[in-house]
Amino acid sequence: RARPPTQMAASSLGDIMGGTPGQLPTLGEFEPLERVLLTANGNLQRLVSSYHNTSVSVRVVYSREVATGEFERKVALLCGCGGTEFAEATSRLHITRADCISAIADGGVAIGQLFRHLNILPTFELTAAGRDAGGEQIWRDYLLSGEGVVCEIHERIRSDVLGALVSPSPSAPCDSADDAGDTNDAGGPA
């Protein structure tokens, strides 16, 4: 049976993302490396890539505009080019800035790259986290928000991604110009 979600408080987590310092999230029920994953605020891909010494690729399941300024997106994150899927992210964006809407709808900017492309420093707010009934996945809900942009992201992450997950051997970098919500990764994925 699934554990109830742990509610979170907004926090800057003492790093480069914007935000107002506040009470740190209570994540005592999670293992230390799980807490690292749950509090990653724009660098999940980089953490996994560094841990496994391989690239992380992104497979877009869907990306669509559902109304003016409203976008939905689902991606799978894979360890290595075409490798093992370790996470799935579903995002919903609410955009009020005309330049942001145009950048996505007309300019070909991927949703996950919007913050970087328009030089918007987002704030990160982890709103909930939990573990699935079988303990095979952890999940988190968080917000990335900046001037005129709010991105609601739900991620499911394999519990063994920083452990027993078998990663492919390092190879040439993947062509991955997009991400789930990560805003700090130099090759890109909420």
JSON list of C-alpha atoms in Angstrom, two decimals:
[
{"chain": "A", "resi": 1, "resn": "ARG", "atom": "CA", "xyz": [0.00, 0.00, 0.00]},
{"chain": "A", "resi": 2, "resn": "ALA", "atom": "CA", "xyz": [1.27, 3.45, -0.89]},
{"chain": "A", "resi": 3, "resn": "ARG", "atom": "CA", "xyz": [2.49, 5.78, 1.82]},
{"chain": "A", "resi": 4, "resn": "PRO", "atom": "CA", "xyz": [0.72, 9.13, 2.10]},
{"chain": "A", "resi": 5, "resn": "PRO", "atom": "CA", "xyz": [2.57, 11.97, 0.42]},
{"chain": "A", "resi": 6, "resn": "THR", "atom": "CA", "xyz": [4.91, 14.11, 2.47]},
{"chain": "A", "resi": 7, "resn": "GLN", "atom": "CA", "xyz": [3.95, 17.78, 2.22]},
{"chain": "A", "resi": 8, "resn": "MET", "atom": "CA", "xyz": [6.75, 20.24, 1.53]},
{"chain": "A", "resi": 9, "resn": "ALA", "atom": "CA", "xyz": [7.55, 23.87, 2.19]},
{"chain": "A", "resi": 10, "resn": "ALA", "atom": "CA", "xyz": [9.11, 26.21, -0.36]},
{"chain": "A", "resi": 11, "resn": "SER", "atom": "CA", "xyz": [12.87, 26.50, -0.12]},
{"chain": "A", "resi": 12, "resn": "SER", "atom": "CA", "xyz": [15.80, 27.73, -2.16]},
{"chain": "A", "resi": 13, "resn": "LEU", "atom": "CA", "xyz": [17.85, 24.77, -0.90]},
{"chain": "A", "resi": 14, "resn": "GLY", "atom": "CA", "xyz": [20.84, 27.12, -0.73]},
{"chain": "A", "resi": 15, "resn": "ASP", "atom": "CA", "xyz": [21.78, 26.97, -4.38]},
{"chain": "A", "resi": 16, "resn": "ILE", "atom": "CA", "xyz": [21.62, 28.97, -7.59]},
{"chain": "A", "resi": 17, "resn": "MET", "atom": "CA", "xyz": [17.89, 28.69, -8.20]},
{"chain": "A", "resi": 18, "resn": "GLY", "atom": "CA", "xyz": [15.85, 31.64, -7.05]},
{"chain": "A", "resi": 19, "resn": "GLY", "atom": "CA", "xyz": [13.54, 31.36, -4.10]},
{"chain": "A", "resi": 20, "resn": "THR", "atom": "CA", "xyz": [12.88, 32.58, -0.63]},
{"chain": "A", "resi": 21, "resn": "PRO", "atom": "CA", "xyz": [14.75, 30.64, 2.06]},
{"chain": "A", "resi": 22, "resn": "GLY", "atom": "CA", "xyz": [12.24, 28.84, 4.20]},
{"chain": "A", "resi": 23, "resn": "GLN", "atom": "CA", "xyz": [11.75, 25.65, 6.12]},
{"chain": "A", "resi": 24, "resn": "LEU", "atom": "CA", "xyz": [13.52, 22.78, 4.40]},
{"chain": "A", "resi": 25, "resn": "PRO", "atom": "CA", "xyz": [11.29, 19.92, 3.26]},
{"chain": "A", "resi": 26, "resn": "THR", "atom": "CA", "xyz": [10.86, 17.05, 5.69]},
{"chain": "A", "resi": 27, "resn": "LEU", "atom": "CA", "xyz": [12.13, 14.00, 3.85]},
{"chain": "A", "resi": 28, "resn": "GLY", "atom": "CA", "xyz": [13.22, 11.82, 6.78]},
{"chain": "A", "resi": 29, "resn": "GLU", "atom": "CA", "xyz": [11.46, 8.71, 5.46]},
{"chain": "A", "resi": 30, "resn": "PHE", "atom": "CA", "xyz": [13.72, 8.64, 2.39]},
{"chain": "A", "resi": 31, "resn": "GLU", "atom": "CA", "xyz": [17.26, 7.31, 2.00]},
{"chain": "A", "resi": 32, "resn": "PRO", "atom": "CA", "xyz": [20.01, 9.96, 1.62]},
{"chain": "A", "resi": 33, "resn": "LEU", "atom": "CA", "xyz": [20.45, 9.49, -2.14]},
{"chain": "A", "resi": 34, "resn": "GLU", "atom": "CA", "xyz": [16.67, 9.56, -2.62]},
{"chain": "A", "resi": 35, "resn": "ARG", "atom": "CA", "xyz": [16.61, 12.94, -0.86]},
{"chain": "A", "resi": 36, "resn": "VAL", "atom": "CA", "xyz": [19.26, 14.18, -3.31]},
{"chain": "A", "resi": 37, "resn": "LEU", "atom": "CA", "xyz": [17.00, 13.19, -6.22]},
{"chain": "A", "resi": 38, "resn": "LEU", "atom": "CA", "xyz": [13.83, 14.60, -4.66]},
{"chain": "A", "resi": 39, "resn": "THR", "atom": "CA", "xyz": [15.41, 18.00, -4.03]},
{"chain": "A", "resi": 40, "resn": "ALA", "atom": "CA", "xyz": [17.19, 18.28, -7.40]},
{"chain": "A", "resi": 41, "resn": "ASN", "atom": "CA", "xyz": [15.95, 21.59, -8.75]},
{"chain": "A", "resi": 42, "resn": "GLY", "atom": "CA", "xyz": [16.90, 21.68, -12.37]},
{"chain": "A", "resi": 43, "resn": "ASN", "atom": "CA", "xyz": [19.78, 19.26, -12.41]},
{"chain": "A", "resi": 44, "resn": "LEU", "atom": "CA", "xyz": [18.34, 15.72, -12.13]},
{"chain": "A", "resi": 45, "resn": "GLN", "atom": "CA", "xyz": [19.78, 14.80, -15.53]},
{"chain": "A", "resi": 46, "resn": "ARG", "atom": "CA", "xyz": [23.23, 16.07, -14.59]},
{"chain": "A", "resi": 47, "resn": "LEU", "atom": "CA", "xyz": [23.20, 14.16, -11.28]},
{"chain": "A", "resi": 48, "resn": "VAL", "atom": "CA", "xyz": [22.27, 10.88, -12.94]},
{"chain": "A", "resi": 49, "resn": "SER", "atom": "CA", "xyz": [24.68, 11.47, -15.83]},
{"chain": "A", "resi": 50, "resn": "SER", "atom": "CA", "xyz": [27.55, 12.17, -13.42]},
{"chain": "A", "resi": 51, "resn": "TYR", "atom": "CA", "xyz": [26.73, 9.21, -11.18]},
{"chain": "A", "resi": 52, "resn": "HIS", "atom": "CA", "xyz": [26.68, 6.73, -14.07]},
{"chain": "A", "resi": 53, "resn": "ASN", "atom": "CA", "xyz": [29.36, 8.51, -16.15]},
{"chain": "A", "resi": 54, "resn": "THR", "atom": "CA", "xyz": [27.15, 8.43, -19.23]},
{"chain": "A", "resi": 55, "resn": "SER", "atom": "CA", "xyz": [24.77, 10.70, -21.06]},
{"chain": "A", "resi": 56, "resn": "VAL", "atom": "CA", "xyz": [21.10, 11.04, -20.23]},
{"chain": "A", "resi": 57, "resn": "SER", "atom": "CA", "xyz": [18.70, 11.19, -23.13]},
{"chain": "A", "resi": 58, "resn": "VAL", "atom": "CA", "xyz": [15.12, 12.41, -23.26]},
{"chain": "A", "resi": 59, "resn": "ARG", "atom": "CA", "xyz": [12.26, 10.82, -25.18]},
{"chain": "A", "resi": 60, "resn": "VAL", "atom": "CA", "xyz": [9.26, 13.11, -25.64]},
{"chain": "A", "resi": 61, "resn": "VAL", "atom": "CA", "xyz": [6.01, 11.18, -25.22]},
{"chain": "A", "resi": 62, "resn": "TYR", "atom": "CA", "xyz": [3.88, 14.21, -26.02]},
{"chain": "A", "resi": 63, "resn": "SER", "atom": "CA", "xyz": [4.15, 17.98, -26.04]},
{"chain": "A", "resi": 64, "resn": "ARG", "atom": "CA", "xyz": [1.08, 20.01, -26.88]},
{"chain": "A", "resi": 65, "resn": "GLU", "atom": "CA", "xyz": [-0.58, 23.37, -26.50]},
{"chain": "A", "resi": 66, "resn": "VAL", "atom": "CA", "xyz": [-3.97, 22.84, -24.85]},
{"chain": "A", "resi": 67, "resn": "ALA", "atom": "CA", "xyz": [-5.03, 26.50, -24.77]},
{"chain": "A", "resi": 68, "resn": "THR", "atom": "CA", "xyz": [-3.36, 29.86, -25.33]},
{"chain": "A", "resi": 69, "resn": "GLY", "atom": "CA", "xyz": [-0.48, 29.95, -22.88]},
{"chain": "A", "resi": 70, "resn": "GLU", "atom": "CA", "xyz": [-1.20, 26.43, -21.56]},
{"chain": "A", "resi": 71, "resn": "PHE", "atom": "CA", "xyz": [1.08, 23.55, -22.51]},
{"chain": "A", "resi": 72, "resn": "GLU", "atom": "CA", "xyz": [1.24, 19.89, -21.43]},
{"chain": "A", "resi": 73, "resn": "ARG", "atom": "CA", "xyz": [4.21, 17.62, -21.80]},
{"chain": "A", "resi": 74, "resn": "LYS", "atom": "CA", "xyz": [5.35, 14.14, -20.86]},
{"chain": "A", "resi": 75, "resn": "VAL", "atom": "CA", "xyz": [8.90, 12.85, -21.25]},
{"chain": "A", "resi": 76, "resn": "ALA", "atom": "CA", "xyz": [10.89, 9.76, -20.33]},
{"chain": "A", "resi": 77, "resn": "LEU", "atom": "CA", "xyz": [14.48, 10.15, -19.10]},
{"chain": "A", "resi": 78, "resn": "LEU", "atom": "CA", "xyz": [16.89, 7.41, -20.16]},
{"chain": "A", "resi": 79, "resn": "CYS", "atom": "CA", "xyz": [20.32, 6.57, -18.83]},
{"chain": "A", "resi": 80, "resn": "GLY", "atom": "CA", "xyz": [22.55, 6.57, -21.91]},
{"chain": "A", "resi": 81, "resn": "CYS", "atom": "CA", "xyz": [21.41, 6.93, -25.50]},
{"chain": "A", "resi": 82, "resn": "GLY", "atom": "CA", "xyz": [18.39, 4.64, -25.81]},
{"chain": "A", "resi": 83, "resn": "GLY", "atom": "CA", "xyz": [19.26, 3.15, -22.44]},
{"chain": "A", "resi": 84, "resn": "THR", "atom": "CA", "xyz": [17.28, 2.26, -19.33]},
{"chain": "A", "resi": 85, "resn": "GLU", "atom": "CA", "xyz": [14.35, 4.51, -18.48]},
{"chain": "A", "resi": 86, "resn": "PHE", "atom": "CA", "xyz": [14.83, 5.88, -14.98]},
{"chain": "A", "resi": 87, "resn": "ALA", "atom": "CA", "xyz": [12.22, 8.62, -14.74]},
{"chain": "A", "resi": 88, "resn": "GLU", "atom": "CA", "xyz": [9.05, 9.97, -16.25]},
{"chain": "A", "resi": 89, "resn": "ALA", "atom": "CA", "xyz": [8.01, 13.61, -15.98]},
{"chain": "A", "resi": 90, "resn": "THR", "atom": "CA", "xyz": [4.61, 15.13, -16.72]},
{"chain": "A", "resi": 91, "resn": "SER", "atom": "CA", "xyz": [4.52, 18.91, -16.92]},
{"chain": "A", "resi": 92, "resn": "ARG", "atom": "CA", "xyz": [1.86, 21.57, -17.26]},
{"chain": "A", "resi": 93, "resn": "LEU", "atom": "CA", "xyz": [2.93, 25.12, -18.09]},
{"chain": "A", "resi": 94, "resn": "HIS", "atom": "CA", "xyz": [0.93, 28.27, -17.49]},
{"chain": "A", "resi": 95, "resn": "ILE", "atom": "CA", "xyz": [2.42, 31.20, -19.40]},
{"chain": "A", "resi": 96, "resn": "THR", "atom": "CA", "xyz": [1.27, 34.82, -19.38]},
{"chain": "A", "resi": 97, "resn": "ARG", "atom": "CA", "xyz": [4.24, 36.44, -21.16]},
{"chain": "A", "resi": 98, "resn": "ALA", "atom": "CA", "xyz": [3.66, 36.88, -24.90]},
{"chain": "A", "resi": 99, "resn": "ASP", "atom": "CA", "xyz": [7.37, 36.38, -25.70]},
{"chain": "A", "resi": 100, "resn": "CYS", "atom": "CA", "xyz": [7.35, 33.04, -23.87]},
{"chain": "A", "resi": 101, "resn": "ILE", "atom": "CA", "xyz": [4.21, 31.85, -25.64]},
{"chain": "A", "resi": 102, "resn": "SER", "atom": "CA", "xyz": [5.68, 32.86, -28.99]},
{"chain": "A", "resi": 103, "resn": "ALA", "atom": "CA", "xyz": [9.03, 31.20, -28.23]},
{"chain": "A", "resi": 104, "resn": "ILE", "atom": "CA", "xyz": [7.27, 27.86, -27.74]},
{"chain": "A", "resi": 105, "resn": "ALA", "atom": "CA", "xyz": [4.41, 28.09, -30.23]},
{"chain": "A", "resi": 106, "resn": "ASP", "atom": "CA", "xyz": [6.24, 29.85, -33.07]},
{"chain": "A", "resi": 107, "resn": "GLY", "atom": "CA", "xyz": [9.94, 29.84, -32.26]},
{"chain": "A", "resi": 108, "resn": "GLY", "atom": "CA", "xyz": [10.55, 26.15, -31.68]},
{"chain": "A", "resi": 109, "resn": "VAL", "atom": "CA", "xyz": [11.86, 26.57, -28.12]},
{"chain": "A", "resi": 110, "resn": "ALA", "atom": "CA", "xyz": [11.26, 23.37, -26.17]},
{"chain": "A", "resi": 111, "resn": "ILE", "atom": "CA", "xyz": [9.25, 23.71, -22.99]},
{"chain": "A", "resi": 112, "resn": "GLY", "atom": "CA", "xyz": [12.11, 22.42, -20.84]},
{"chain": "A", "resi": 113, "resn": "GLN", "atom": "CA", "xyz": [14.47, 25.05, -22.23]},
{"chain": "A", "resi": 114, "resn": "LEU", "atom": "CA", "xyz": [12.16, 28.04, -21.87]},
{"chain": "A", "resi": 115, "resn": "PHE", "atom": "CA", "xyz": [13.70, 29.38, -18.63]},
{"chain": "A", "resi": 116, "resn": "ARG", "atom": "CA", "xyz": [17.24, 29.27, -20.00]},
{"chain": "A", "resi": 117, "resn": "HIS", "atom": "CA", "xyz": [16.30, 30.58, -23.46]},
{"chain": "A", "resi": 118, "resn": "LEU", "atom": "CA", "xyz": [14.59, 33.69, -22.07]},
{"chain": "A", "resi": 119, "resn": "ASN", "atom": "CA", "xyz": [17.02, 34.12, -19.15]},
{"chain": "A", "resi": 120, "resn": "ILE", "atom": "CA", "xyz": [14.36, 33.63, -16.48]},
{"chain": "A", "resi": 121, "resn": "LEU", "atom": "CA", "xyz": [15.70, 32.54, -13.08]},
{"chain": "A", "resi": 122, "resn": "PRO", "atom": "CA", "xyz": [12.98, 30.22, -11.77]},
{"chain": "A", "resi": 123, "resn": "THR", "atom": "CA", "xyz": [12.16, 29.49, -8.18]},
{"chain": "A", "resi": 124, "resn": "PHE", "atom": "CA", "xyz": [11.86, 25.84, -7.15]},
{"chain": "A", "resi": 125, "resn": "GLU", "atom": "CA", "xyz": [9.18, 24.63, -4.75]},
{"chain": "A", "resi": 126, "resn": "LEU", "atom": "CA", "xyz": [8.93, 20.96, -3.83]},
{"chain": "A", "resi": 127, "resn": "THR", "atom": "CA", "xyz": [5.26, 20.55, -2.94]},
{"chain": "A", "resi": 128, "resn": "ALA", "atom": "CA", "xyz": [4.95, 16.80, -2.25]},
{"chain": "A", "resi": 129, "resn": "ALA", "atom": "CA", "xyz": [6.94, 13.58, -2.39]},
{"chain": "A", "resi": 130, "resn": "GLY", "atom": "CA", "xyz": [6.24, 9.93, -1.78]},
{"chain": "A", "resi": 131, "resn": "ARG", "atom": "CA", "xyz": [7.05, 6.34, -2.59]},
{"chain": "A", "resi": 132, "resn": "ASP", "atom": "CA", "xyz": [4.93, 3.93, -4.62]},
{"chain": "A", "resi": 133, "resn": "ALA", "atom": "CA", "xyz": [3.37, 0.89, -2.94]},
{"chain": "A", "resi": 134, "resn": "GLY", "atom": "CA", "xyz": [6.06, -1.53, -4.10]},
{"chain": "A", "resi": 135, "resn": "GLY", "atom": "CA", "xyz": [8.94, 0.80, -3.24]},
{"chain": "A", "resi": 136, "resn": "GLU", "atom": "CA", "xyz": [10.25, 0.65, -6.80]},
{"chain": "A", "resi": 137, "resn": "GLN", "atom": "CA", "xyz": [9.71, 4.35, -7.48]},
{"chain": "A", "resi": 138, "resn": "ILE", "atom": "CA", "xyz": [9.81, 7.60, -5.61]},
{"chain": "A", "resi": 139, "resn": "TRP", "atom": "CA", "xyz": [7.81, 10.54, -6.88]},
{"chain": "A", "resi": 140, "resn": "ARG", "atom": "CA", "xyz": [7.70, 14.26, -6.42]},
{"chain": "A", "resi": 141, "resn": "ASP", "atom": "CA", "xyz": [5.54, 17.22, -7.33]},
{"chain": "A", "resi": 142, "resn": "TYR", "atom": "CA", "xyz": [7.21, 20.58, -7.69]},
{"chain": "A", "resi": 143, "resn": "LEU", "atom": "CA", "xyz": [6.82, 24.01, -9.20]},
{"chain": "A", "resi": 144, "resn": "LEU", "atom": "CA", "xyz": [9.30, 25.99, -11.25]},
{"chain": "A", "resi": 145, "resn": "SER", "atom": "CA", "xyz": [8.14, 29.56, -11.58]},
{"chain": "A", "resi": 146, "resn": "GLY", "atom": "CA", "xyz": [9.51, 32.81, -12.89]},
{"chain": "A", "resi": 147, "resn": "GLU", "atom": "CA", "xyz": [8.32, 36.01, -14.45]},
{"chain": "A", "resi": 148, "resn": "GLY", "atom": "CA", "xyz": [5.19, 35.04, -16.42]},
{"chain": "A", "resi": 149, "resn": "VAL", "atom": "CA", "xyz": [5.83, 31.28, -16.28]},
{"chain": "A", "resi": 150, "resn": "VAL", "atom": "CA", "xyz": [4.63, 28.60, -13.86]},
{"chain": "A", "resi": 151, "resn": "CYS", "atom": "CA", "xyz": [5.50, 24.97, -14.54]},
{"chain": "A", "resi": 152, "resn": "GLU", "atom": "CA", "xyz": [3.83, 22.21, -12.49]},
{"chain": "A", "resi": 153, "resn": "ILE", "atom": "CA", "xyz": [5.85, 19.00, -12.70]},
{"chain": "A", "resi": 154, "resn": "HIS", "atom": "CA", "xyz": [5.13, 15.47, -11.49]},
{"chain": "A", "resi": 155, "resn": "GLU", "atom": "CA", "xyz": [8.07, 13.05, -11.70]},
{"chain": "A", "resi": 156, "resn": "ARG", "atom": "CA", "xyz": [8.29, 9.33, -11.01]},
{"chain": "A", "resi": 157, "resn": "ILE", "atom": "CA", "xyz": [11.89, 8.19, -10.49]},
{"chain": "A", "resi": 158, "resn": "ARG", "atom": "CA", "xyz": [13.20, 4.64, -10.15]},
{"chain": "A", "resi": 159, "resn": "SER", "atom": "CA", "xyz": [14.41, 4.08, -6.59]},
{"chain": "A", "resi": 160, "resn": "ASP", "atom": "CA", "xyz": [17.53, 2.30, -7.84]},
{"chain": "A", "resi": 161, "resn": "VAL", "atom": "CA", "xyz": [18.67, 5.01, -10.26]},
{"chain": "A", "resi": 162, "resn": "LEU", "atom": "CA", "xyz": [21.65, 5.90, -8.04]},
{"chain": "A", "resi": 163, "resn": "GLY", "atom": "CA", "xyz": [22.51, 2.33, -7.24]},
{"chain": "A", "resi": 164, "resn": "ALA", "atom": "CA", "xyz": [21.80, -0.95, -8.95]},
{"chain": "A", "resi": 165, "resn": "LEU", "atom": "CA", "xyz": [20.50, 0.56, -12.18]},
{"chain": "A", "resi": 166, "resn": "VAL", "atom": "CA", "xyz": [22.59, -0.92, -14.96]},
{"chain": "A", "resi": 167, "resn": "SER", "atom": "CA", "xyz": [23.76, 1.86, -17.21]},
{"chain": "A", "resi": 168, "resn": "PRO", "atom": "CA", "xyz": [25.19, 1.45, -20.67]},
{"chain": "A", "resi": 169, "resn": "SER", "atom": "CA", "xyz": [28.87, 2.13, -21.15]},
{"chain": "A", "resi": 170, "resn": "PRO", "atom": "CA", "xyz": [29.78, 5.74, -21.93]},
{"chain": "A", "resi": 171, "resn": "SER", "atom": "CA", "xyz": [29.48, 6.60, -25.58]},
{"chain": "A", "resi": 172, "resn": "ALA", "atom": "CA", "xyz": [29.13, 9.60, -27.83]},
{"chain": "A", "resi": 173, "resn": "PRO", "atom": "CA", "xyz": [26.77, 12.24, -26.47]},
{"chain": "A", "resi": 174, "resn": "CYS", "atom": "CA", "xyz": [23.11, 11.91, -27.34]},
{"chain": "A", "resi": 175, "resn": "ASP", "atom": "CA", "xyz": [21.32, 14.51, -29.39]},
{"chain": "A", "resi": 176, "resn": "SER", "atom": "CA", "xyz": [19.08, 15.74, -26.58]},
{"chain": "A", "resi": 177, "resn": "ALA", "atom": "CA", "xyz": [18.04, 19.35, -26.87]},
{"chain": "A", "resi": 178, "resn": "ASP", "atom": "CA", "xyz": [15.21, 19.20, -24.41]},
{"chain": "A", "resi": 179, "resn": "ASP", "atom": "CA", "xyz": [14.38, 18.23, -20.81]},
{"chain": "A", "resi": 180, "resn": "ALA", "atom": "CA", "xyz": [11.62, 17.62, -18.31]},
{"chain": "A", "resi": 181, "resn": "GLY", "atom": "CA", "xyz": [12.10, 20.79, -16.38]},
{"chain": "A", "resi": 182, "resn": "ASP", "atom": "CA", "xyz": [15.82, 20.79, -15.84]},
{"chain": "A", "resi": 183, "resn": "THR", "atom": "CA", "xyz": [17.14, 24.27, -16.53]},
{"chain": "A", "resi": 184, "resn": "ASN", "atom": "CA", "xyz": [20.84, 23.96, -15.71]},
{"chain": "A", "resi": 185, "resn": "ASP", "atom": "CA", "xyz": [21.88, 21.06, -17.93]},
{"chain": "A", "resi": 186, "resn": "ALA", "atom": "CA", "xyz": [24.01, 22.03, -20.90]},
{"chain": "A", "resi": 187, "resn": "GLY", "atom": "CA", "xyz": [22.39, 19.72, -23.41]},
{"chain": "A", "resi": 188, "resn": "GLY", "atom": "CA", "xyz": [19.00, 20.11, -21.99]},
{"chain": "A", "resi": 189, "resn": "PRO", "atom": "CA", "xyz": [15.52, 18.08, -20.77]},
{"chain": "A", "resi": 190, "resn": "ALA", "atom": "CA", "xyz": [8.96, 19.57, -16.46]}
]
